[in-house]
């Protein structure tokens, strides 16, 4: 059981780090959007946000 908790803790830390990286990318991308017509940047922002939400959901699943 101790090994399982250790690996779950490592996985949670990994998700936390990945979420922080995604948040940073999202912020940088938001700063780069000066024109709402820039569809590529808006699409990329949506993709990153979806990935971030998926990681957060996966992290929550590990808690339960």
Tab-separated table of N, CA and C in Angstrom:
chain	number	residue	atom	x	y	z
A	1	UNK	N	0.829	-1.193	0.000
A	1	UNK	CA	0.000	0.000	0.000
A	1	UNK	C	0.870	1.252	0.000
A	2	UNK	N	1.996	1.199	0.684
A	2	UNK	CA	2.894	2.346	0.753
A	2	UNK	C	3.419	2.705	-0.626
A	3	UNK	N	3.746	1.680	-1.419
A	3	UNK	CA	4.245	1.930	-2.774
A	3	UNK	C	3.174	2.592	-3.637
A	4	UNK	N	1.935	2.148	-3.481
A	4	UNK	CA	0.835	2.723	-4.251
A	4	UNK	C	0.667	4.201	-3.913
A	5	UNK	N	0.697	4.527	-2.631
A	5	UNK	CA	0.581	5.928	-2.219
A	5	UNK	C	1.732	6.753	-2.762
A	6	UNK	N	2.912	6.188	-2.753
A	6	UNK	CA	4.091	6.893	-3.266
A	6	UNK	C	3.920	7.211	-4.750
A	7	UNK	N	3.482	6.224	-5.523
A	7	UNK	CA	3.307	6.436	-6.961
A	7	UNK	C	2.148	7.387	-7.258
A	8	UNK	N	1.079	7.306	-6.471
A	8	UNK	CA	-0.024	8.250	-6.647
A	8	UNK	C	0.432	9.670	-6.342
A	9	UNK	N	1.252	9.810	-5.309
A	9	UNK	CA	1.777	11.130	-4.961
A	9	UNK	C	2.654	11.674	-6.085
A	10	UNK	N	3.492	10.822	-6.654
A	10	UNK	CA	4.326	11.252	-7.781
A	10	UNK	C	3.472	11.655	-8.976
A	11	UNK	N	2.428	10.884	-9.225
A	11	UNK	CA	1.554	11.193	-10.353
A	11	UNK	C	0.813	12.512	-10.118
A	12	UNK	N	0.365	12.746	-8.891
A	12	UNK	CA	-0.296	14.010	-8.566
A	12	UNK	C	0.650	15.187	-8.762
A	13	UNK	N	1.883	15.031	-8.313
A	13	UNK	CA	2.873	16.097	-8.491
A	13	UNK	C	3.126	16.349	-9.971
A	14	UNK	N	3.162	15.284	-10.744
A	14	UNK	CA	3.363	15.417	-12.180
A	14	UNK	C	2.212	16.191	-12.817
A	15	UNK	N	0.980	15.846	-12.448
A	15	UNK	CA	-0.174	16.575	-12.984
A	15	UNK	C	-0.140	18.035	-12.546
A	16	UNK	N	0.225	18.279	-11.305
A	16	UNK	CA	0.310	19.665	-10.834
A	16	UNK	C	1.322	20.453	-11.656
A	17	UNK	N	2.467	19.843	-11.925
A	17	UNK	CA	3.489	20.520	-12.732
A	17	UNK	C	3.003	20.758	-14.154
A	18	UNK	N	2.366	19.754	-14.744
A	18	UNK	CA	1.851	19.904	-16.106
A	18	UNK	C	0.788	20.995	-16.168
A	19	UNK	N	-0.062	21.065	-15.157
A	19	UNK	CA	-1.101	22.093	-15.118
A	19	UNK	C	-0.473	23.476	-15.008
A	20	UNK	N	0.567	23.609	-14.186
A	20	UNK	CA	1.255	24.901	-14.062
A	20	UNK	C	1.870	25.324	-15.393
A	21	UNK	N	2.474	24.383	-16.096
A	21	UNK	CA	3.069	24.688	-17.405
A	21	UNK	C	1.980	25.130	-18.376
A	22	UNK	N	0.862	24.414	-18.383
A	22	UNK	CA	-0.244	24.777	-19.270
A	22	UNK	C	-0.803	26.149	-18.928
A	23	UNK	N	-0.929	26.440	-17.630
A	23	UNK	CA	-1.416	27.759	-17.225
A	23	UNK	C	-0.480	28.850	-17.720
A	24	UNK	N	0.818	28.592	-17.631
A	24	UNK	CA	1.806	29.558	-18.108
A	24	UNK	C	1.677	29.770	-19.613
A	25	UNK	N	1.524	28.673	-20.362
A	25	UNK	CA	1.360	28.777	-21.815
A	25	UNK	C	0.090	29.538	-22.168
A	26	UNK	N	-0.974	29.266	-21.435
A	26	UNK	CA	-2.245	29.950	-21.681
A	26	UNK	C	-2.092	31.446	-21.442
A	27	UNK	N	-1.427	31.823	-20.356
A	27	UNK	CA	-1.229	33.246	-20.058
A	27	UNK	C	-0.395	33.926	-21.133
A	28	UNK	N	0.687	33.271	-21.564
A	28	UNK	CA	1.526	33.858	-22.615
A	28	UNK	C	0.745	34.007	-23.914
A	29	UNK	N	-0.084	33.018	-24.207
A	29	UNK	CA	-0.884	33.073	-25.426
A	29	UNK	C	-1.924	34.187	-25.336
A	30	UNK	N	-2.546	34.332	-24.174
A	30	UNK	CA	-3.521	35.411	-23.989
A	30	UNK	C	-2.864	36.770	-24.194
A	31	UNK	N	-1.644	36.916	-23.697
A	31	UNK	CA	-0.921	38.176	-23.860
A	31	UNK	C	-0.613	38.443	-25.328
A	32	UNK	N	-0.464	37.377	-26.117
A	32	UNK	CA	-0.137	37.523	-27.529
A	32	UNK	C	-1.333	37.807	-28.413
A	33	UNK	N	-2.515	37.664	-27.852
A	33	UNK	CA	-3.719	37.907	-28.651
A	33	UNK	C	-4.074	39.389	-28.563
A	34	UNK	N	-3.810	40.100	-29.632
A	34	UNK	CA	-4.151	41.516	-29.689
A	34	UNK	C	-5.375	41.750	-30.553
A	35	UNK	N	-5.687	40.780	-31.377
A	35	UNK	CA	-6.776	40.933	-32.326
A	35	UNK	C	-7.668	39.702	-32.230
A	36	UNK	N	-8.922	39.911	-31.931
A	36	UNK	CA	-9.840	38.780	-31.772
A	36	UNK	C	-10.019	37.990	-33.061
A	37	UNK	N	-9.624	38.564	-34.196
A	37	UNK	CA	-9.768	37.871	-35.472
A	37	UNK	C	-8.663	36.839	-35.704
A	38	UNK	N	-7.683	36.807	-34.830
A	38	UNK	CA	-6.592	35.855	-35.008
A	38	UNK	C	-7.074	34.470	-34.582
A	39	UNK	N	-7.682	33.771	-35.516
A	39	UNK	CA	-8.330	32.490	-35.235
A	39	UNK	C	-7.349	31.420	-34.759
A	40	UNK	N	-6.133	31.414	-35.303
A	40	UNK	CA	-5.159	30.397	-34.908
A	40	UNK	C	-4.851	30.493	-33.417
A	41	UNK	N	-4.572	31.711	-32.944
A	41	UNK	CA	-4.253	31.877	-31.526
A	41	UNK	C	-5.449	31.540	-30.646
A	42	UNK	N	-6.622	31.929	-31.064
A	42	UNK	CA	-7.820	31.598	-30.289
A	42	UNK	C	-8.041	30.091	-30.232
A	43	UNK	N	-7.828	29.407	-31.349
A	43	UNK	CA	-7.971	27.943	-31.370
A	43	UNK	C	-6.937	27.280	-30.472
A	44	UNK	N	-5.703	27.757	-30.537
A	44	UNK	CA	-4.632	27.192	-29.707
A	44	UNK	C	-4.941	27.400	-28.228
A	45	UNK	N	-5.450	28.567	-27.891
A	45	UNK	CA	-5.826	28.863	-26.515
A	45	UNK	C	-6.905	27.896	-26.031
A	46	UNK	N	-7.893	27.641	-26.859
A	46	UNK	CA	-8.956	26.694	-26.504
A	46	UNK	C	-8.402	25.286	-26.316
A	47	UNK	N	-7.499	24.879	-27.193
A	47	UNK	CA	-6.887	23.550	-27.079
A	47	UNK	C	-6.131	23.409	-25.763
A	48	UNK	N	-5.316	24.404	-25.434
A	48	UNK	CA	-4.548	24.349	-24.191
A	48	UNK	C	-5.472	24.325	-22.979
A	49	UNK	N	-6.529	25.096	-23.032
A	49	UNK	CA	-7.476	25.135	-21.926
A	49	UNK	C	-8.163	23.783	-21.754
A	50	UNK	N	-8.504	23.121	-22.861
A	50	UNK	CA	-9.122	21.794	-22.793
A	50	UNK	C	-8.157	20.767	-22.207
A	51	UNK	N	-6.898	20.825	-22.607
A	51	UNK	CA	-5.895	19.902	-22.071
A	51	UNK	C	-5.733	20.134	-20.575
A	52	UNK	N	-5.692	21.395	-20.181
A	52	UNK	CA	-5.557	21.724	-18.760
A	52	UNK	C	-6.731	21.156	-17.972
A	53	UNK	N	-7.949	21.337	-18.477
A	53	UNK	CA	-9.122	20.807	-17.780
A	53	UNK	C	-9.076	19.285	-17.691
A	54	UNK	N	-8.624	18.635	-18.738
A	54	UNK	CA	-8.515	17.174	-18.728
A	54	UNK	C	-7.508	16.716	-17.675
A	55	UNK	N	-6.390	17.424	-17.565
A	55	UNK	CA	-5.382	17.072	-16.555
A	55	UNK	C	-5.943	17.283	-15.152
A	56	UNK	N	-6.696	18.367	-14.963
A	56	UNK	CA	-7.288	18.627	-13.656
A	56	UNK	C	-8.295	17.539	-13.285
A	57	UNK	N	-9.087	17.093	-14.261
A	57	UNK	CA	-10.032	16.009	-13.997
A	57	UNK	C	-9.305	14.719	-13.651
A	58	UNK	N	-8.242	14.415	-14.385
A	58	UNK	CA	-7.458	13.204	-14.108
A	58	UNK	C	-6.863	13.278	-12.707
A	59	UNK	N	-6.385	14.461	-12.339
A	59	UNK	CA	-5.820	14.655	-11.002
A	59	UNK	C	-6.889	14.406	-9.939
A	60	UNK	N	-8.094	14.907	-10.173
A	60	UNK	CA	-9.177	14.713	-9.211
A	60	UNK	C	-9.540	13.236	-9.086
A	61	UNK	N	-9.475	12.501	-10.192
A	61	UNK	CA	-9.764	11.064	-10.152
A	61	UNK	C	-8.775	10.339	-9.252
A	62	UNK	N	-7.544	10.814	-9.214
A	62	UNK	CA	-6.538	10.164	-8.377
A	62	UNK	C	-6.832	10.345	-6.890
A	63	UNK	N	-7.501	11.420	-6.552
A	63	UNK	CA	-7.844	11.659	-5.153
A	63	UNK	C	-8.887	10.673	-4.654
A	64	UNK	N	-9.708	10.159	-5.573
A	64	UNK	CA	-10.819	9.298	-5.155
A	64	UNK	C	-10.669	7.896	-5.586
